CSV table of C-alpha atoms and ligand atoms in Angstrom, one decimal:
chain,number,residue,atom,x,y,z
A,19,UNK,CA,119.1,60.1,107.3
A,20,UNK,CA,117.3,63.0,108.7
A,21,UNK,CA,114.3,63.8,108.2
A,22,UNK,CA,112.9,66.6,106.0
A,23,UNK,CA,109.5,67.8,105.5
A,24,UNK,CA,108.2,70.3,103.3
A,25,UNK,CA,104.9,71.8,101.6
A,26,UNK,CA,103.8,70.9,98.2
A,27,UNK,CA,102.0,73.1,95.8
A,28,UNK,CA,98.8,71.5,95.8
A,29,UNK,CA,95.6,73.3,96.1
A,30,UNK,CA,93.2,71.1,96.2
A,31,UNK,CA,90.3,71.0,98.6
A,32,UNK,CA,92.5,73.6,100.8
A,33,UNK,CA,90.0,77.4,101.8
A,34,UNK,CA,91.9,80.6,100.4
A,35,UNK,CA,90.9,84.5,101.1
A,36,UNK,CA,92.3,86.9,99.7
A,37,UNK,CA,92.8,90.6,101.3
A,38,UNK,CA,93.3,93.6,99.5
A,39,UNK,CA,93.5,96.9,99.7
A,40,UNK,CA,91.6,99.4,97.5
A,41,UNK,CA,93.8,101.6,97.2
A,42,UNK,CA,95.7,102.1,93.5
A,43,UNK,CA,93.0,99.6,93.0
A,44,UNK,CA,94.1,99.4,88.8
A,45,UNK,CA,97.0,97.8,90.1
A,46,UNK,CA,95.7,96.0,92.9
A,47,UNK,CA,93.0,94.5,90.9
A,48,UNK,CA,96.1,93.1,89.0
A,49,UNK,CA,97.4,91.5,92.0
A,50,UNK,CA,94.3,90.3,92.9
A,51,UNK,CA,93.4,88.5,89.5
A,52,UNK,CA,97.3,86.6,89.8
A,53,UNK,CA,96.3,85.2,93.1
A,54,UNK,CA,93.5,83.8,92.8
A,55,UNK,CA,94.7,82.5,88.8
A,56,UNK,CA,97.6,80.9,90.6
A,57,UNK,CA,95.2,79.5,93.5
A,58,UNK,CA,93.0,78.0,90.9
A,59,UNK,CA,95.7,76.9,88.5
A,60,UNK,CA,96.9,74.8,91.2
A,61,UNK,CA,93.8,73.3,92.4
A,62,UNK,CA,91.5,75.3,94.2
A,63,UNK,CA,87.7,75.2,93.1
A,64,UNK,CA,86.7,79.0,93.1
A,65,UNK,CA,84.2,78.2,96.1
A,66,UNK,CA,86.7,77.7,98.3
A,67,UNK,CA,88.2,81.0,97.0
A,68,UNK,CA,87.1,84.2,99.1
A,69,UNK,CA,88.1,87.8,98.1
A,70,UNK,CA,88.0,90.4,100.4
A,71,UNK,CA,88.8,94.1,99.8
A,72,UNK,CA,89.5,96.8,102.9
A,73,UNK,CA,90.4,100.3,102.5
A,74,UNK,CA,94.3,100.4,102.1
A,75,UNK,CA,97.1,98.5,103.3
A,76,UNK,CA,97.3,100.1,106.5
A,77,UNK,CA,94.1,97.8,107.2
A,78,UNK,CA,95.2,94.4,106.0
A,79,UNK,CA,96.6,93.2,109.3
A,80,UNK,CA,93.2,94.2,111.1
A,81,UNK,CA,90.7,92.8,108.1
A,82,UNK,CA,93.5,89.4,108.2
A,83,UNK,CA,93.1,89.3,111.7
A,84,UNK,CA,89.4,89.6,111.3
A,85,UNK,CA,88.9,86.3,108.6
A,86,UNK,CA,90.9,84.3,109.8
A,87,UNK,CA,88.9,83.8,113.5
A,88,UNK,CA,85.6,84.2,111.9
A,89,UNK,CA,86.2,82.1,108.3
A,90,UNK,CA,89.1,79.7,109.6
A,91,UNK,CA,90.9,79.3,106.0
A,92,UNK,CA,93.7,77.4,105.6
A,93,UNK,CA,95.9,80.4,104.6
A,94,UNK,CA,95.4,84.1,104.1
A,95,UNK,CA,96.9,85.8,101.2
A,96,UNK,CA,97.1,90.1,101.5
A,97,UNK,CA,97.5,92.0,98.9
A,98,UNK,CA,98.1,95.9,98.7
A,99,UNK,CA,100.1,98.5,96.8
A,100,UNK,CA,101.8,101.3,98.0
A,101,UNK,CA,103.3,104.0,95.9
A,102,UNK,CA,105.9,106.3,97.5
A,103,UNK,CA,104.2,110.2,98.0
A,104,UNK,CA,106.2,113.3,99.0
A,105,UNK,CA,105.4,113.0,102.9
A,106,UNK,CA,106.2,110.0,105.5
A,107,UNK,CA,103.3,108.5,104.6
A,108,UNK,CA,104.1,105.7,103.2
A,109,UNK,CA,106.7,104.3,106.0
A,110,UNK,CA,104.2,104.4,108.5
A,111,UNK,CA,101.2,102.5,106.2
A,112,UNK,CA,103.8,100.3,104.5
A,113,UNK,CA,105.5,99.7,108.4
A,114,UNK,CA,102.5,99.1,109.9
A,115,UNK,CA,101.1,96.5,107.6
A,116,UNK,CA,104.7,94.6,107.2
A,117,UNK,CA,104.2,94.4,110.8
A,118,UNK,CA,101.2,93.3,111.3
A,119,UNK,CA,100.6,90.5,108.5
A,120,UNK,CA,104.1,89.4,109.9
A,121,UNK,CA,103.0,89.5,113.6
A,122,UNK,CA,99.4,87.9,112.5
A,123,UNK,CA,101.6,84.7,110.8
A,124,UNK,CA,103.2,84.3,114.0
A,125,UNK,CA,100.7,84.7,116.8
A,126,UNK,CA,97.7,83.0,114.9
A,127,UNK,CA,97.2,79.7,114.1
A,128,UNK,CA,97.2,80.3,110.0
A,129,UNK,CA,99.9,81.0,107.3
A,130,UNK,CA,99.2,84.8,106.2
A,131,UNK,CA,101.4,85.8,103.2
A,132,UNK,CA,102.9,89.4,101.8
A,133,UNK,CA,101.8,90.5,98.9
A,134,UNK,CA,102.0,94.2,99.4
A,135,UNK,CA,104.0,96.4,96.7
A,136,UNK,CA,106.0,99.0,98.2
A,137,UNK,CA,107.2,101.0,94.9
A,138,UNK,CA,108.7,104.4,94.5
A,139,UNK,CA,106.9,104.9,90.8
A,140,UNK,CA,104.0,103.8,89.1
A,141,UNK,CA,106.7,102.1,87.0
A,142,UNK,CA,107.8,99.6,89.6
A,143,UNK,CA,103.7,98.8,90.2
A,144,UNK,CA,103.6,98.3,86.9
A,145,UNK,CA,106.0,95.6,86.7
A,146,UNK,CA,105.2,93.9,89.8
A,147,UNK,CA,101.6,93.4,89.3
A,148,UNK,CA,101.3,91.6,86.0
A,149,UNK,CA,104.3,92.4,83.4
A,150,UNK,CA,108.0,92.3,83.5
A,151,UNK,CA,108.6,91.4,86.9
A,152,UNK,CA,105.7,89.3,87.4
A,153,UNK,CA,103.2,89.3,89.7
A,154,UNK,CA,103.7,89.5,93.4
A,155,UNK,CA,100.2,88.2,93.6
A,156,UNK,CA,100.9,85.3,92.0
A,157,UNK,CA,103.7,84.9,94.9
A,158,UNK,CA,102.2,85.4,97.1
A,159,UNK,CA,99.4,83.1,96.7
A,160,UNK,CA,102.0,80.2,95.3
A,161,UNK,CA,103.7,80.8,98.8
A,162,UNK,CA,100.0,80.7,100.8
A,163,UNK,CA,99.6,77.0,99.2
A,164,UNK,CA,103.3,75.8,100.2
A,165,UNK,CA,102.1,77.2,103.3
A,166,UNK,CA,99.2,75.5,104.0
A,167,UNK,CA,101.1,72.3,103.0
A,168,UNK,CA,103.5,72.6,105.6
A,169,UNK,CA,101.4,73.1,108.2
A,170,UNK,CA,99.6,70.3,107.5
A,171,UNK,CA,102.7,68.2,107.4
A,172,UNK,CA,103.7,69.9,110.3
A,173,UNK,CA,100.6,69.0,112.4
A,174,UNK,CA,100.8,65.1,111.0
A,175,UNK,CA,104.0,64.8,112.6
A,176,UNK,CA,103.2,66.5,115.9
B,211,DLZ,C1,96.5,107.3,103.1
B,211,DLZ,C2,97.1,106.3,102.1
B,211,DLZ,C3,98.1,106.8,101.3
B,211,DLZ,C4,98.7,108.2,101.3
B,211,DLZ,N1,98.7,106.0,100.4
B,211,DLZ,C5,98.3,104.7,100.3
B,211,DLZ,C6,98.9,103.8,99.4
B,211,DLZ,O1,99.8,104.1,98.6
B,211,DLZ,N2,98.5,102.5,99.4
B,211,DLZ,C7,97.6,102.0,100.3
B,211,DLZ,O2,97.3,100.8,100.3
B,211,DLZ,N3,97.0,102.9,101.2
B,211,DLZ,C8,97.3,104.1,101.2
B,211,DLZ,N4,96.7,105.0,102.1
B,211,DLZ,C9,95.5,104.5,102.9
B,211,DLZ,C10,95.9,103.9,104.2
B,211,DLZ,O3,96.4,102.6,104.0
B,211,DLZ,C11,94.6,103.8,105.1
B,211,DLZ,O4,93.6,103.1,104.4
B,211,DLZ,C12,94.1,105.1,105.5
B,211,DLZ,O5,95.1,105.9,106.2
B,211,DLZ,C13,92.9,105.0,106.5
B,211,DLZ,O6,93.2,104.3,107.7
């Protein structure tokens, strides 16, 4: 039978921070409060819990970069929303930091997870950070714990 490994959604005793960006901070404030619910929900003590806010989402990758080499978590979580102006603004933010948390997951040593918004209306923020479509924090946390997990079962089997 082969062999399958996979990461379990248990918090416990695991080191969380959270990045996020300030900017549509009503919404991000949203995101952030689902994250760090959902890391505590499943098991992490709120000490082991670090929040860290950076200008907008265009700095995520750098302030990500920046905690995990200096505070050595076991998973990063970023968190930012972007709402869709008249100008190509937002594609160059919202492709820079899709880039770089993607690049940071797969260069460093840590799993860093998405939770950035990319939303045409205040509407679709909304919807994603708390109400009808949930909270992309929450996900994004959830996902930082499987993470975590499965690096660690990873690394056992190495
Ligand atoms: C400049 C800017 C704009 C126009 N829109 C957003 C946004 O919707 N969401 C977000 O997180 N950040 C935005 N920013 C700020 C940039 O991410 C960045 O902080 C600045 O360009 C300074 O480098």
């Amino acid at each position: 039978m082969a062999r399958e490994i996979d990461g379990n959604l248990i918090a416990t005793g695991k080191e969380f921070v959270v990045v996020a960006a300030r900017w549509n901070e009503r919404f991000g404030e949203a995101l952030i409060e689902g994250a760090v619910d959902c890391l505590e929900r499943h098991g992490a003590r709120s000490e082991d819990v670090t929040v860290v806010r950076c200008p907008g989402s265009f700095e995520l990758p750098q302030v990500a970069a920046r905690v995990s080499d200096r505070l050595d978590p076991d998973a990063v979580i970023c968190l930012g929303v972007l709402i869709r102006g008249e100008t190509p603004h937002f594609d160059y933010i919202a492709g820079e930091a899709t880039s770089g948390i993607g690049a940071l997951g797969r260069e460093g040593d840590l799993p860093v997870t998405y939770g950035v918004l990319t939303c045409d209306t205040m509407e679709q923020a909304m919807a994603r950070s708390g109400s009808k479509a949930g909270n992309k924090g929450a996900e994004a946390a959830e996902a930082a714990i499987e993470m975590a997990n499965l690096y660690e079962s990873i690394d056992e089997l190495a």
